[in-house]
Coordinates of C-alpha atoms in Angstrom, one line a residue:
X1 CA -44.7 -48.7 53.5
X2 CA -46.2 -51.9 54.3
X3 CA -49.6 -51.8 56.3
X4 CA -47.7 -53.8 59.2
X5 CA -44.9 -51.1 59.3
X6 CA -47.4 -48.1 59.4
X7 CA -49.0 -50.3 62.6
X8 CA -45.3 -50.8 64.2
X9 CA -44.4 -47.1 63.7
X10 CA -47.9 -45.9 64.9
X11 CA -47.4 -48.3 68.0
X12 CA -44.0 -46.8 68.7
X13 CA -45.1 -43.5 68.6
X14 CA -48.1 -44.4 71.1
X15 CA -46.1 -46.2 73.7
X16 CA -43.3 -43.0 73.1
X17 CA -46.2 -40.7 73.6
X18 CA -47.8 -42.6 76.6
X19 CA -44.9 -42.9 78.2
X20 CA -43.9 -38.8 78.4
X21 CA -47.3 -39.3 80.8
X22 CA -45.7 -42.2 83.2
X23 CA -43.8 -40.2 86.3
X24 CA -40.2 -41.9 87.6
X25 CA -38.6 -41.9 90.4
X26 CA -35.0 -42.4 91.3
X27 CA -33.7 -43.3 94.6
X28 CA -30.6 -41.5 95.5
X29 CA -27.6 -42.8 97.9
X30 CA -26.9 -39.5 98.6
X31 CA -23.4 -39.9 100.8
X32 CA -20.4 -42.3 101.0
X33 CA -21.4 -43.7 104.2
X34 CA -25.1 -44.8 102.9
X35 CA -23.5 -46.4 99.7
X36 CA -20.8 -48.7 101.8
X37 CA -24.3 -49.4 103.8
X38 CA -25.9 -51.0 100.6
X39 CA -22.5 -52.9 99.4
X40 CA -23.4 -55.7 102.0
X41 CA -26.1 -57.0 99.3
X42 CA -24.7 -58.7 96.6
X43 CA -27.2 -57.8 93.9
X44 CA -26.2 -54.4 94.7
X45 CA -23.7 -53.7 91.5
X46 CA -21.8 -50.4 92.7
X47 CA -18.3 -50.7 94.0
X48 CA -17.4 -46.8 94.1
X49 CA -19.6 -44.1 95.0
X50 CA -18.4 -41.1 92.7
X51 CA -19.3 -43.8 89.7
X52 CA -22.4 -44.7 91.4
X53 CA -23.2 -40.7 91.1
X54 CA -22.0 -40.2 87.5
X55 CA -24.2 -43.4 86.3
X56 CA -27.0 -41.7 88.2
X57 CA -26.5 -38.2 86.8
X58 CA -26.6 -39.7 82.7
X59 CA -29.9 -41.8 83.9
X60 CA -31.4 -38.5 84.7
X61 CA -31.0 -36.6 81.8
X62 CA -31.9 -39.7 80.1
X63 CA -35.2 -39.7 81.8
X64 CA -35.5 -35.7 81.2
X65 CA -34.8 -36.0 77.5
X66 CA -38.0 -38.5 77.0
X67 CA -40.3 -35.7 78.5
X68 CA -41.3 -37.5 81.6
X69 CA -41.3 -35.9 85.2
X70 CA -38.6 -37.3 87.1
X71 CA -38.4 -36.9 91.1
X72 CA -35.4 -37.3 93.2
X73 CA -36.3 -39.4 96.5
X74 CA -32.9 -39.9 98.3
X75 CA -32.9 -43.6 100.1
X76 CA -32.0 -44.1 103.0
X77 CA -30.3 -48.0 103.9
X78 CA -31.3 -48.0 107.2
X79 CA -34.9 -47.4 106.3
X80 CA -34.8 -49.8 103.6
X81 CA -33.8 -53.0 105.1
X82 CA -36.8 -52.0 108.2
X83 CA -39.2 -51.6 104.8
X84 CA -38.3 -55.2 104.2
X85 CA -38.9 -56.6 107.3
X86 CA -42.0 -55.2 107.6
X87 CA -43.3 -56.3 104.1
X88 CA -41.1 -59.6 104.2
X89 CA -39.1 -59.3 101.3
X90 CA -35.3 -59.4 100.7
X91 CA -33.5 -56.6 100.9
X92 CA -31.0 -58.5 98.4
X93 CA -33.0 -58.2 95.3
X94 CA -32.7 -55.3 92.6
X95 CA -37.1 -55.6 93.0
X96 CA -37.3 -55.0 96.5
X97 CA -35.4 -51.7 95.7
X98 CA -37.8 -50.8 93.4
X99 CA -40.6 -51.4 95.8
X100 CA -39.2 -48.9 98.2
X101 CA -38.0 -46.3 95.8
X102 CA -41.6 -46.5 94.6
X103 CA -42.6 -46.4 98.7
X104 CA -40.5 -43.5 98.8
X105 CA -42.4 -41.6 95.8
X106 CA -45.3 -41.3 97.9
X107 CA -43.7 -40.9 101.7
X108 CA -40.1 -39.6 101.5
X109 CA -38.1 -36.6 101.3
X110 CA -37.9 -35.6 97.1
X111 CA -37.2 -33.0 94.2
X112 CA -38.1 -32.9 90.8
X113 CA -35.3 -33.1 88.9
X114 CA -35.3 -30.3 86.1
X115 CA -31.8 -30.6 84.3
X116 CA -30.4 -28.9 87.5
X117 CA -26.5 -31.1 88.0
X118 CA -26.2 -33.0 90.8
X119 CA -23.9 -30.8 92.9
X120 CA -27.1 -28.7 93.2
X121 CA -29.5 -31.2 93.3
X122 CA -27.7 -33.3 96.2
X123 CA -27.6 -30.6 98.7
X124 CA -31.3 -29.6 97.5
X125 CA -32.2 -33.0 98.4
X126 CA -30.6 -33.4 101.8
X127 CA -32.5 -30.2 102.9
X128 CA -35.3 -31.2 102.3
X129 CA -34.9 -34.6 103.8
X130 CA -34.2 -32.4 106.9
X131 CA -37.1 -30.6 106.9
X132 CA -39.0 -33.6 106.1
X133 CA -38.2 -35.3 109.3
X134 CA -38.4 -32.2 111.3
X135 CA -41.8 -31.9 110.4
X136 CA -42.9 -35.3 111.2
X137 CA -41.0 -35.6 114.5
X138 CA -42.5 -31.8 115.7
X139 CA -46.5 -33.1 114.2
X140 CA -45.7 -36.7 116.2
X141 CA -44.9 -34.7 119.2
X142 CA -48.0 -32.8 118.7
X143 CA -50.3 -35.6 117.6
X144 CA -48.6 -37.2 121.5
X145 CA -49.0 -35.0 123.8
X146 CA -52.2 -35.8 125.0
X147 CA -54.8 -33.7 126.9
X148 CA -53.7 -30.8 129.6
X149 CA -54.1 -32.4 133.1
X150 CA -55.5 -28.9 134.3
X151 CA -58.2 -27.6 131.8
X152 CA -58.2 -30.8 129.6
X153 CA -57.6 -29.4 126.2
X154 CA -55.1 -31.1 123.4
X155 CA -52.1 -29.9 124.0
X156 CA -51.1 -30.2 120.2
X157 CA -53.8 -28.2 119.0
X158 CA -53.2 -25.5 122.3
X159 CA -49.6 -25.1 121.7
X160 CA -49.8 -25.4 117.6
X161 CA -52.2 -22.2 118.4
X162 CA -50.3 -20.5 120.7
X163 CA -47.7 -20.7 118.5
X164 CA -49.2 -19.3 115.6
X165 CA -50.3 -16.5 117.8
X166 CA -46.7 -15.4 118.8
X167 CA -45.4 -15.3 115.5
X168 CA -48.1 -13.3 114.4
X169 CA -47.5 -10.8 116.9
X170 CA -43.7 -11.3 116.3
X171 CA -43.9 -10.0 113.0
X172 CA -46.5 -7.5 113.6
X173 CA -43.5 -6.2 116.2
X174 CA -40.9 -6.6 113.6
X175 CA -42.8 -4.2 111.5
X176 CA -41.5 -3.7 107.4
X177 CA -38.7 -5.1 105.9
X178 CA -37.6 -8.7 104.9
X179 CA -37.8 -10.9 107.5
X180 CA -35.5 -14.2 108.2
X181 CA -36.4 -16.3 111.9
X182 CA -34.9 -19.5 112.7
X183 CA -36.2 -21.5 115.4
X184 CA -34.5 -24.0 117.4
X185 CA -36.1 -26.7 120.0
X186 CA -33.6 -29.8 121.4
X187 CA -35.3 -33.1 120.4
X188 CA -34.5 -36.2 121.9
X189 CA -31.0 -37.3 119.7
X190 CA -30.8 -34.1 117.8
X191 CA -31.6 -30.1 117.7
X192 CA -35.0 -29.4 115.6
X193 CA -34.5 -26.0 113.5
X194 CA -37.0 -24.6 111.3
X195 CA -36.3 -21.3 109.1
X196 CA -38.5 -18.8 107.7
X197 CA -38.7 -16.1 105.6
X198 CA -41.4 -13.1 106.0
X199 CA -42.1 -9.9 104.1
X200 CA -42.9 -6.7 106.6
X201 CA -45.8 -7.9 108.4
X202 CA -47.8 -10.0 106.6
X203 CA -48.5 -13.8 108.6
X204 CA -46.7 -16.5 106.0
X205 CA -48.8 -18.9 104.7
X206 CA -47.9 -22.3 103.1
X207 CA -45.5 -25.4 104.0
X208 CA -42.3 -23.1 105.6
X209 CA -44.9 -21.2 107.4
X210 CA -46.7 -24.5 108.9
X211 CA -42.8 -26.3 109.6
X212 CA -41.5 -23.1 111.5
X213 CA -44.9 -23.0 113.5
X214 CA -44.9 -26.4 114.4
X215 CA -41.3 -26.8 115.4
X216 CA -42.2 -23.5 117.6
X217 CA -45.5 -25.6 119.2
X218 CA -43.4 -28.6 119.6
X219 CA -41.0 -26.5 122.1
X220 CA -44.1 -24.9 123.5
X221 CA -45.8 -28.9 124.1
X222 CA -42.5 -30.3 125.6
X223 CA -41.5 -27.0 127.6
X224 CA -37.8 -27.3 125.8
X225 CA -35.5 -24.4 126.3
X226 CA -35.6 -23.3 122.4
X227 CA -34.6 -20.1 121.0
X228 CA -35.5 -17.6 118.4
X229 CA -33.5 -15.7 116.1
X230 CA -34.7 -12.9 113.8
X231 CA -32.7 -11.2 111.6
X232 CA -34.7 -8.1 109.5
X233 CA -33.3 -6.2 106.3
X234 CA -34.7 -3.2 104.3
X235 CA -33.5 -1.1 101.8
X236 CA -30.3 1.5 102.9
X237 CA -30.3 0.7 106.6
X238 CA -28.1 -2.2 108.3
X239 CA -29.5 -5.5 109.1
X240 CA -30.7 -5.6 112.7
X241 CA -30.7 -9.3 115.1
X242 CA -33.0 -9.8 117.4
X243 CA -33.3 -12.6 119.8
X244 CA -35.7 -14.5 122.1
X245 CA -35.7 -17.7 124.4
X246 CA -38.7 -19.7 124.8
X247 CA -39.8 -20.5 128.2
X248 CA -43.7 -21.4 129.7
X249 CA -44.7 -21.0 126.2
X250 CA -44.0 -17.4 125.5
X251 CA -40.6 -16.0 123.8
X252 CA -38.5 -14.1 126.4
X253 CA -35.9 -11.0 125.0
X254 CA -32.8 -11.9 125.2
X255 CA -30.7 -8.8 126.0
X256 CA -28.0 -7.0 123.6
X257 CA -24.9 -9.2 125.2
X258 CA -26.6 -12.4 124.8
X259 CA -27.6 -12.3 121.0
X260 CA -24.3 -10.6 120.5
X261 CA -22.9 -13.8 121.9
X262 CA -25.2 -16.3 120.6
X263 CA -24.3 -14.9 117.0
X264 CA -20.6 -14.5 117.9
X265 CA -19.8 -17.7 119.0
X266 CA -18.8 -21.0 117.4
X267 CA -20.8 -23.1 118.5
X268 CA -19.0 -26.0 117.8
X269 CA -15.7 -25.3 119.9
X270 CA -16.9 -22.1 121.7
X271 CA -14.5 -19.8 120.5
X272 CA -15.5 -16.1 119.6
X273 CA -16.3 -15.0 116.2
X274 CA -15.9 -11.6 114.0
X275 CA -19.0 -9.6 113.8
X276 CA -20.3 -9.4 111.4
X277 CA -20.0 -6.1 109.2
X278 CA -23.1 -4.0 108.3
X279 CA -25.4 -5.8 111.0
X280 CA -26.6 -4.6 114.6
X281 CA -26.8 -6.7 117.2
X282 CA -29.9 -6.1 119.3
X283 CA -32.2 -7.0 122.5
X284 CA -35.2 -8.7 121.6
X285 CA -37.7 -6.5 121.8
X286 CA -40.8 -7.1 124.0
X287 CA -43.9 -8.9 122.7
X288 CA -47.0 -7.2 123.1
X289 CA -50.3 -9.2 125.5
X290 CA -52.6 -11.4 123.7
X291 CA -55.6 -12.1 125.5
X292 CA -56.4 -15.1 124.3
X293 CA -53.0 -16.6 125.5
X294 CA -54.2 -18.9 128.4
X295 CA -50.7 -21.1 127.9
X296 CA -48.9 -20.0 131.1
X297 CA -51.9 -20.4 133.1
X298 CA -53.6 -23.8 132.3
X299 CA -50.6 -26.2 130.9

């Protein structure tokens, strides 16, 4: 081999090795409505959304078979064309895309895309869209509230507190088991819900943890009528429900009837529903004083 093919086929390798090291991103239209939303532009080349999907599917295990990590961002139209505005570029341009999907890589909802097909990845991806704009809606309501009028403190941090206090002693209550809450707080167009799953007593730690909490202190902040469900399994004995309201900041029991109906009700058209077998549908149970819990008293 000539000296100038060993220098090509050393360069190939190089760029091939180098880029294994450059991450991608791939924005992701992830429902019908979105993609008819993107049609408008004419540099958009898509006509139908289930080829739209396939094309995307073969890009990423294109991208996974030259050894790169690949994330998943899903793009949003609406957010787009206000990206544009505020940067000044047209939406109607294959590089303005890029410049958002790249926006997104640092600032939206994602996955990392490990070979998993898209009928998992999609719903995977919509989740956590969801929880991603749970959490910043409940930490702008927080970051908002301002200072008590009464004692003067941050609300925010008071109510991100007092929540962390109650579902300490929540779960301390709950004693062993495996654990599964679900907190709900109306928002202003929509309902906030949070889940999270404990072990016995043990206080979660880590980004569940920290998005149940502060969907809890954004009730607390805005004095919302939320709820709490917690539902608690262990080994050879039947799954138990317990349930709570949240009112001036602390979680009230709800009684046997009312989780009974909470859990047997559709709560689309109101019509009962089967219980459900194997599970006991109980009162909330009491929570016990904290004496640091000033919340009733000063906000």
């Amino acid at each position: 081999m000539t000296r100038t093919g060993t220098t090509t086929t050393t360069t190939t390798r190089l760029r091939r090795a180098l880029r294994r090291e450059v991450p991608s991103t791939v924005g992701l239209l992830a429902d019908a409505q979105d993609f008819a939303a993107m049609r408008r532009y004419r540099t958009f080349a898509f006509d139908d959304h289930t080829t739209y999907l396939q094309q995307i599917e073969a890009l990423l295990k294109t991208l996974a078979t030259q050894g790169g990590h690949t994330t998943v961002a899903l793009f949003d139209p609406e957010e787009y064309e206000v990206y544009c505005a505020e940067t000044a570029i047209d939406p109607d341009h294959p590089t303005s895309r890029s410049r958002f999907t790249a926006h997104l890589a640092t600032t939206g909802a994602r996955v990392t895309y490990t070979g998993q097909p898209l009928s998992t990845l999609l719903p995977e991806l919509v989740d956590t869209a969801v929880r991603h704009a749970t959490w910043e809606y409940a930490t702008t309501v927080l970051a908002t509230a301002g200072d008590c009028a009464t004692c003067g403190k941050d609300i925010g941090k008071a109510a991100f507190a007092q929540a962390s206090r109650l579902l300490a002693r929540l779960l301390e209550a709950a004693g062993p088991g495996a654990h599964h809450l679900v907190c709900s707080v109306p928002a202003a167009d929509d309902q906030l819900l949070a889940v999270l799953h404990a072990h016995d007593t043990t206080h979660p730690e880590g980004a569940e943890a920290a998005e149940f909490t502060a969907v809890l202190a954004a009730g607390i902040a805005l004095a919302a009528p939320g709820g709490l469900v917690l539902r608690t399994t262990g080994p050879a004995t039947r799954d138990r429900l317990h349930g709570w309201r949240l009112t001036d900041g602390t979680l009230t029991p709800l009684t046997e009837a009312e989780v009974f109906a909470a859990y047997c009700t559709d709560a689309r058209t109101g019509e009962p529903l089967s219980p459900e077998p194997g599970v006991d549908y109980r009162a909330g149970f009491p929570l016990a004083p904290d004496p640091d819990d000033e919340w009733p008293a000063h906000h």
